[in-house]
Amino acid sequence: MQKRTVAIIAGGNSSEREVSFKSANGIKSFINSDKYDTFIVSIVGKKWEVKLSQEQSVVIDKNDFSFTLDNKKRVFDFAFITIHGTPGENGILQGYFELLEIPYSTCNVLTSSLTFNKFFCNNYLRGFGVKVPDSILVKDKNQIKAKDIVEKVGLPCFIKPNAGGSSFGTTKVKTEEMILSAIDLAHKEGDEVIIEKLVKGKEFTCGIYKTKEKTVIFPITEIVTKNEFFDYGAKYNNESEEITPARISYELTNRIKRLTEAIYDILDCKGIVRADYIISEKEEITLLEVNTTPGMTSTSFIPQQVKASGLEIEEVMSDIIEDHF
């Protein structure tokens, strides 16, 4: 059987670029090299190139997403998108690959666009009975007063980019005086800012993927951090403890898994998706956000959950690819 050629697409135009490249290296190490030829494709602005080594790269032909190597044109059979942020998480690349009829690893254009917008996604899911934090969408800080924000969501609250991840630009705001500067910080990451009511409880996250043949819901991870919240340092600088499977009851585990699958289906998700939650002392489950291109470094949640499930990460990667053929 001839090997399929897989593009692992990383980079992007947001502060999550370096995290994306780490995820790409992780995915490359996870994919079975006996079955697939893999190439990391860097997309940064208008610069699209295949990274052959640290020093060597070749340009991607955007007309058909091909490249030339040793005087031979190479085309990709599959695109594994691991850009966290624009243009890989918000539907832009998905639309490009739809036009070229190249199968890809993530949700479709509509779902990617919706889930990338935290405010719209959470309020859409609220209509299906999913509990989400109360929130305010801010486009221009001059159109809203700090005291009005306090009245609507209270203090402390979270102020963060409406479209972004890895906690870049996120602030836990404790006083009214902090609000405007926190909005300014979030605005550095995007045009829209979401202000969310603080939900007290412990953080948990659950990964899932579906193929034509099966549904796989991974063991749940419990997140314990000494920081104010699960910020960039907690995520990437070992400033948190991540426990998989989570230390929760069988009943609560099943509730979280059922909710994760319901959200996956409501949004018509594809590929590997991760849902993040806050669980209160009364075991009320509040959805924080849906991640359609979750981190895939060796220490990220999904690889941890795959290991805890007893599955092989190579098998999971093959499932995602082969489901399209």
PDB file of N, CA and C in Angstrom, residues 73-125:
ATOM      1  N   LYS A  73       6.976  17.180  -8.217  1.00  0.00           N
ATOM      2  CA  LYS A  73       5.847  17.811  -7.544  1.00  0.00           C
ATOM      3  C   LYS A  73       5.238  16.847  -6.539  1.00  0.00           C
ATOM      4  N   ARG A  74       5.022  17.339  -5.320  1.00  0.00           N
ATOM      5  CA  ARG A  74       4.399  16.533  -4.266  1.00  0.00           C
ATOM      6  C   ARG A  74       3.063  17.152  -3.888  1.00  0.00           C
ATOM      7  N   VAL A  75       2.046  16.324  -3.827  1.00  0.00           N
ATOM      8  CA  VAL A  75       0.722  16.791  -3.403  1.00  0.00           C
ATOM      9  C   VAL A  75       0.357  16.090  -2.099  1.00  0.00           C
ATOM     10  N   PHE A  76      -0.497  16.730  -1.327  1.00  0.00           N
ATOM     11  CA  PHE A  76      -0.886  16.170  -0.035  1.00  0.00           C
ATOM     12  C   PHE A  76      -2.218  15.437  -0.148  1.00  0.00           C
ATOM     13  N   ASP A  77      -2.285  14.300   0.534  1.00  0.00           N
ATOM     14  CA  ASP A  77      -3.533  13.537   0.600  1.00  0.00           C
ATOM     15  C   ASP A  77      -4.414  13.993   1.751  1.00  0.00           C
ATOM     16  N   PHE A  78      -3.791  14.605   2.763  1.00  0.00           N
ATOM     17  CA  PHE A  78      -4.533  14.946   3.981  1.00  0.00           C
ATOM     18  C   PHE A  78      -3.855  16.111   4.677  1.00  0.00           C
ATOM     19  N   ALA A  79      -4.667  16.957   5.299  1.00  0.00           N
ATOM     20  CA  ALA A  79      -4.151  18.102   6.057  1.00  0.00           C
ATOM     21  C   ALA A  79      -4.501  17.933   7.532  1.00  0.00           C
ATOM     22  N   PHE A  80      -3.477  17.834   8.366  1.00  0.00           N
ATOM     23  CA  PHE A  80      -3.683  17.764   9.821  1.00  0.00           C
ATOM     24  C   PHE A  80      -3.444  19.171  10.360  1.00  0.00           C
ATOM     25  N   ILE A  81      -4.535  19.868  10.668  1.00  0.00           N
ATOM     26  CA  ILE A  81      -4.449  21.273  11.071  1.00  0.00           C
ATOM     27  C   ILE A  81      -4.186  21.365  12.568  1.00  0.00           C
ATOM     28  N   THR A  82      -3.106  22.015  12.932  1.00  0.00           N
ATOM     29  CA  THR A  82      -2.805  22.217  14.352  1.00  0.00           C
ATOM     30  C   THR A  82      -2.395  23.656  14.628  1.00  0.00           C
ATOM     31  N   ILE A  83      -2.974  24.582  13.863  1.00  0.00           N
ATOM     32  CA  ILE A  83      -2.815  26.011  14.156  1.00  0.00           C
ATOM     33  C   ILE A  83      -3.818  26.382  15.238  1.00  0.00           C
ATOM     34  N   HIS A  84      -3.324  26.908  16.343  1.00  0.00           N
ATOM     35  CA  HIS A  84      -4.195  27.367  17.424  1.00  0.00           C
ATOM     36  C   HIS A  84      -4.443  28.856  17.207  1.00  0.00           C
ATOM     37  N   GLY A  85      -5.638  29.210  16.781  1.00  0.00           N
ATOM     38  CA  GLY A  85      -5.920  30.598  16.433  1.00  0.00           C
ATOM     39  C   GLY A  85      -6.080  30.729  14.928  1.00  0.00           C
ATOM     40  N   THR A  86      -6.132  31.979  14.466  1.00  0.00           N
ATOM     41  CA  THR A  86      -6.313  32.213  13.032  1.00  0.00           C
ATOM     42  C   THR A  86      -5.040  31.886  12.256  1.00  0.00           C
ATOM     43  N   PRO A  87      -5.139  31.333  11.042  1.00  0.00           N
ATOM     44  CA  PRO A  87      -6.339  31.010  10.262  1.00  0.00           C
ATOM     45  C   PRO A  87      -6.758  29.544  10.345  1.00  0.00           C
ATOM     46  N   GLY A  88      -6.214  28.790  11.303  1.00  0.00           N
ATOM     47  CA  GLY A  88      -6.468  27.355  11.325  1.00  0.00           C
ATOM     48  C   GLY A  88      -7.594  26.893  12.205  1.00  0.00           C
ATOM     49  N   GLU A  89      -8.037  27.746  13.121  1.00  0.00           N
ATOM     50  CA  GLU A  89      -9.050  27.324  14.089  1.00  0.00           C
ATOM     51  C   GLU A  89     -10.399  27.993  13.841  1.00  0.00           C
ATOM     52  N   ASN A  90     -10.449  28.931  12.907  1.00  0.00           N
ATOM     53  CA  ASN A  90     -11.653  29.752  12.740  1.00  0.00           C
ATOM     54  C   ASN A  90     -12.376  29.554  11.419  1.00  0.00           C
ATOM     55  N   GLY A  91     -12.027  28.507  10.685  1.00  0.00           N
ATOM     56  CA  GLY A  91     -12.744  28.190   9.456  1.00  0.00           C
ATOM     57  C   GLY A  91     -12.081  28.656   8.178  1.00  0.00           C
ATOM     58  N   ILE A  92     -11.068  29.503   8.275  1.00  0.00           N
ATOM     59  CA  ILE A  92     -10.443  30.048   7.064  1.00  0.00           C
ATOM     60  C   ILE A  92      -9.714  28.954   6.283  1.00  0.00           C
ATOM     61  N   LEU A  93      -8.819  28.224   6.937  1.00  0.00           N
ATOM     62  CA  LEU A  93      -8.117  27.138   6.246  1.00  0.00           C
ATOM     63  C   LEU A  93      -9.072  26.017   5.861  1.00  0.00           C
ATOM     64  N   GLN A  94     -10.081  25.802   6.694  1.00  0.00           N
ATOM     65  CA  GLN A  94     -11.055  24.762   6.377  1.00  0.00           C
ATOM     66  C   GLN A  94     -11.744  25.062   5.040  1.00  0.00           C
ATOM     67  N   GLY A  95     -12.094  26.336   4.826  1.00  0.00           N
ATOM     68  CA  GLY A  95     -12.704  26.722   3.559  1.00  0.00           C
ATOM     69  C   GLY A  95     -11.762  26.530   2.384  1.00  0.00           C
ATOM     70  N   TYR A  96     -10.495  26.845   2.596  1.00  0.00           N
ATOM     71  CA  TYR A  96      -9.472  26.666   1.558  1.00  0.00           C
ATOM     72  C   TYR A  96      -9.374  25.196   1.151  1.00  0.00           C
ATOM     73  N   PHE A  97      -9.321  24.315   2.146  1.00  0.00           N
ATOM     74  CA  PHE A  97      -9.199  22.890   1.828  1.00  0.00           C
ATOM     75  C   PHE A  97     -10.488  22.321   1.234  1.00  0.00           C
ATOM     76  N   GLU A  98     -11.628  22.877   1.621  1.00  0.00           N
ATOM     77  CA  GLU A  98     -12.885  22.470   0.981  1.00  0.00           C
ATOM     78  C   GLU A  98     -12.838  22.784  -0.512  1.00  0.00           C
ATOM     79  N   LEU A  99     -12.352  23.964  -0.859  1.00  0.00           N
ATOM     80  CA  LEU A  99     -12.263  24.352  -2.267  1.00  0.00           C
ATOM     81  C   LEU A  99     -11.340  23.417  -3.051  1.00  0.00           C
ATOM     82  N   LEU A 100     -10.244  23.005  -2.408  1.00  0.00           N
ATOM     83  CA  LEU A 100      -9.272  22.132  -3.075  1.00  0.00           C
ATOM     84  C   LEU A 100      -9.634  20.649  -2.977  1.00  0.00           C
ATOM     85  N   GLU A 101     -10.687  20.360  -2.211  1.00  0.00           N
ATOM     86  CA  GLU A 101     -11.128  18.979  -1.989  1.00  0.00           C
ATOM     87  C   GLU A 101     -10.028  18.125  -1.365  1.00  0.00           C
ATOM     88  N   ILE A 102      -9.320  18.734  -0.419  1.00  0.00           N
ATOM     89  CA  ILE A 102      -8.319  18.012   0.372  1.00  0.00           C
ATOM     90  C   ILE A 102      -8.915  17.748   1.754  1.00  0.00           C
ATOM     91  N   PRO A 103      -9.053  16.496   2.164  1.00  0.00           N
ATOM     92  CA  PRO A 103      -9.616  16.217   3.487  1.00  0.00           C
ATOM     93  C   PRO A 103      -8.714  16.743   4.600  1.00  0.00           C
ATOM     94  N   TYR A 104      -9.337  17.129   5.715  1.00  0.00           N
ATOM     95  CA  TYR A 104      -8.584  17.718   6.822  1.00  0.00           C
ATOM     96  C   TYR A 104      -9.109  17.206   8.152  1.00  0.00           C
ATOM     97  N   SER A 105      -8.365  17.479   9.211  1.00  0.00           N
ATOM     98  CA  SER A 105      -8.551  16.795  10.494  1.00  0.00           C
ATOM     99  C   SER A 105      -9.580  17.422  11.420  1.00  0.00           C
ATOM    100  N   THR A 106     -10.022  18.631  11.139  1.00  0.00           N
ATOM    101  CA  THR A 106     -10.812  19.369  12.125  1.00  0.00           C
ATOM    102  C   THR A 106     -12.278  19.490  11.729  1.00  0.00           C
ATOM    103  N   CYS A 107     -13.010  20.288  12.508  1.00  0.00           N
ATOM    104  CA  CYS A 107     -14.406  20.579  12.207  1.00  0.00           C
ATOM    105  C   CYS A 107     -14.522  21.346  10.893  1.00  0.00           C
ATOM    106  N   ASN A 108     -15.743  21.412  10.353  1.00  0.00           N
ATOM    107  CA  ASN A 108     -15.946  22.106   9.086  1.00  0.00           C
ATOM    108  C   ASN A 108     -15.906  23.623   9.262  1.00  0.00           C
ATOM    109  N   VAL A 109     -16.149  24.338   8.174  1.00  0.00           N
ATOM    110  CA  VAL A 109     -16.039  25.802   8.183  1.00  0.00           C
ATOM    111  C   VAL A 109     -16.973  26.424   9.214  1.00  0.00           C
ATOM    112  N   LEU A 110     -18.242  26.048   9.177  1.00  0.00           N
ATOM    113  CA  LEU A 110     -19.229  26.661  10.066  1.00  0.00           C
ATOM    114  C   LEU A 110     -18.923  26.374  11.528  1.00  0.00           C
ATOM    115  N   THR A 111     -18.664  25.112  11.845  1.00  0.00           N
ATOM    116  CA  THR A 111     -18.398  24.742  13.238  1.00  0.00           C
ATOM    117  C   THR A 111     -17.125  25.397  13.752  1.00  0.00           C
ATOM    118  N   SER A 112     -16.089  25.427  12.925  1.00  0.00           N
ATOM    119  CA  SER A 112     -14.833  26.063  13.339  1.00  0.00           C
ATOM    120  C   SER A 112     -15.039  27.546  13.613  1.00  0.00           C
ATOM    121  N   SER A 113     -15.781  28.200  12.746  1.00  0.00           N
ATOM    122  CA  SER A 113     -16.043  29.627  12.918  1.00  0.00           C
ATOM    123  C   SER A 113     -16.840  29.890  14.188  1.00  0.00           C
ATOM    124  N   LEU A 114     -17.853  29.063  14.443  1.00  0.00           N
ATOM    125  CA  LEU A 114     -18.697  29.246  15.623  1.00  0.00           C
ATOM    126  C   LEU A 114     -17.925  28.988  16.906  1.00  0.00           C
ATOM    127  N   THR A 115     -17.201  27.884  16.976  1.00  0.00           N
ATOM    128  CA  THR A 115     -16.514  27.531  18.222  1.00  0.00           C
ATOM    129  C   THR A 115     -15.358  28.470  18.527  1.00  0.00           C
ATOM    130  N   PHE A 116     -14.806  29.115  17.495  1.00  0.00           N
ATOM    131  CA  PHE A 116     -13.708  30.059  17.720  1.00  0.00           C
ATOM    132  C   PHE A 116     -14.201  31.326  18.401  1.00  0.00           C
ATOM    133  N   ASN A 117     -15.486  31.616  18.260  1.00  0.00           N
ATOM    134  CA  ASN A 117     -16.095  32.784  18.886  1.00  0.00           C
ATOM    135  C   ASN A 117     -16.735  32.338  20.196  1.00  0.00           C
ATOM    136  N   LYS A 118     -16.028  32.533  21.297  1.00  0.00           N
ATOM    137  CA  LYS A 118     -16.471  32.007  22.587  1.00  0.00           C
ATOM    138  C   LYS A 118     -17.870  32.486  22.960  1.00  0.00           C
ATOM    139  N   PHE A 119     -18.137  33.772  22.752  1.00  0.00           N
ATOM    140  CA  PHE A 119     -19.422  34.351  23.146  1.00  0.00           C
ATOM    141  C   PHE A 119     -20.563  33.720  22.353  1.00  0.00           C
ATOM    142  N   PHE A 120     -20.430  33.658  21.044  1.00  0.00           N
ATOM    143  CA  PHE A 120     -21.489  33.100  20.209  1.00  0.00           C
ATOM    144  C   PHE A 120     -21.673  31.610  20.468  1.00  0.00           C
ATOM    145  N   CYS A 121     -20.562  30.885  20.600  1.00  0.00           N
ATOM    146  CA  CYS A 121     -20.641  29.443  20.811  1.00  0.00           C
ATOM    147  C   CYS A 121     -21.341  29.110  22.123  1.00  0.00           C
ATOM    148  N   ASN A 122     -20.925  29.770  23.198  1.00  0.00           N
ATOM    149  CA  ASN A 122     -21.526  29.476  24.496  1.00  0.00           C
ATOM    150  C   ASN A 122     -23.003  29.834  24.534  1.00  0.00           C
ATOM    151  N   ASN A 123     -23.356  30.947  23.917  1.00  0.00           N
ATOM    152  CA  ASN A 123     -24.768  31.332  23.919  1.00  0.00           C
ATOM    153  C   ASN A 123     -25.600  30.444  23.000  1.00  0.00           C
ATOM    154  N   TYR A 124     -24.994  29.946  21.940  1.00  0.00           N
ATOM    155  CA  TYR A 124     -25.672  28.964  21.086  1.00  0.00           C
ATOM    156  C   TYR A 124     -25.953  27.690  21.883  1.00  0.00           C
ATOM    157  N   LEU A 125     -24.944  27.205  22.613  1.00  0.00           N
ATOM    158  CA  LEU A 125     -25.118  25.985  23.397  1.00  0.00           C
ATOM    159  C   LEU A 125     -26.084  26.187  24.561  1.00  0.00           C
TER     160      LEU A 125
END
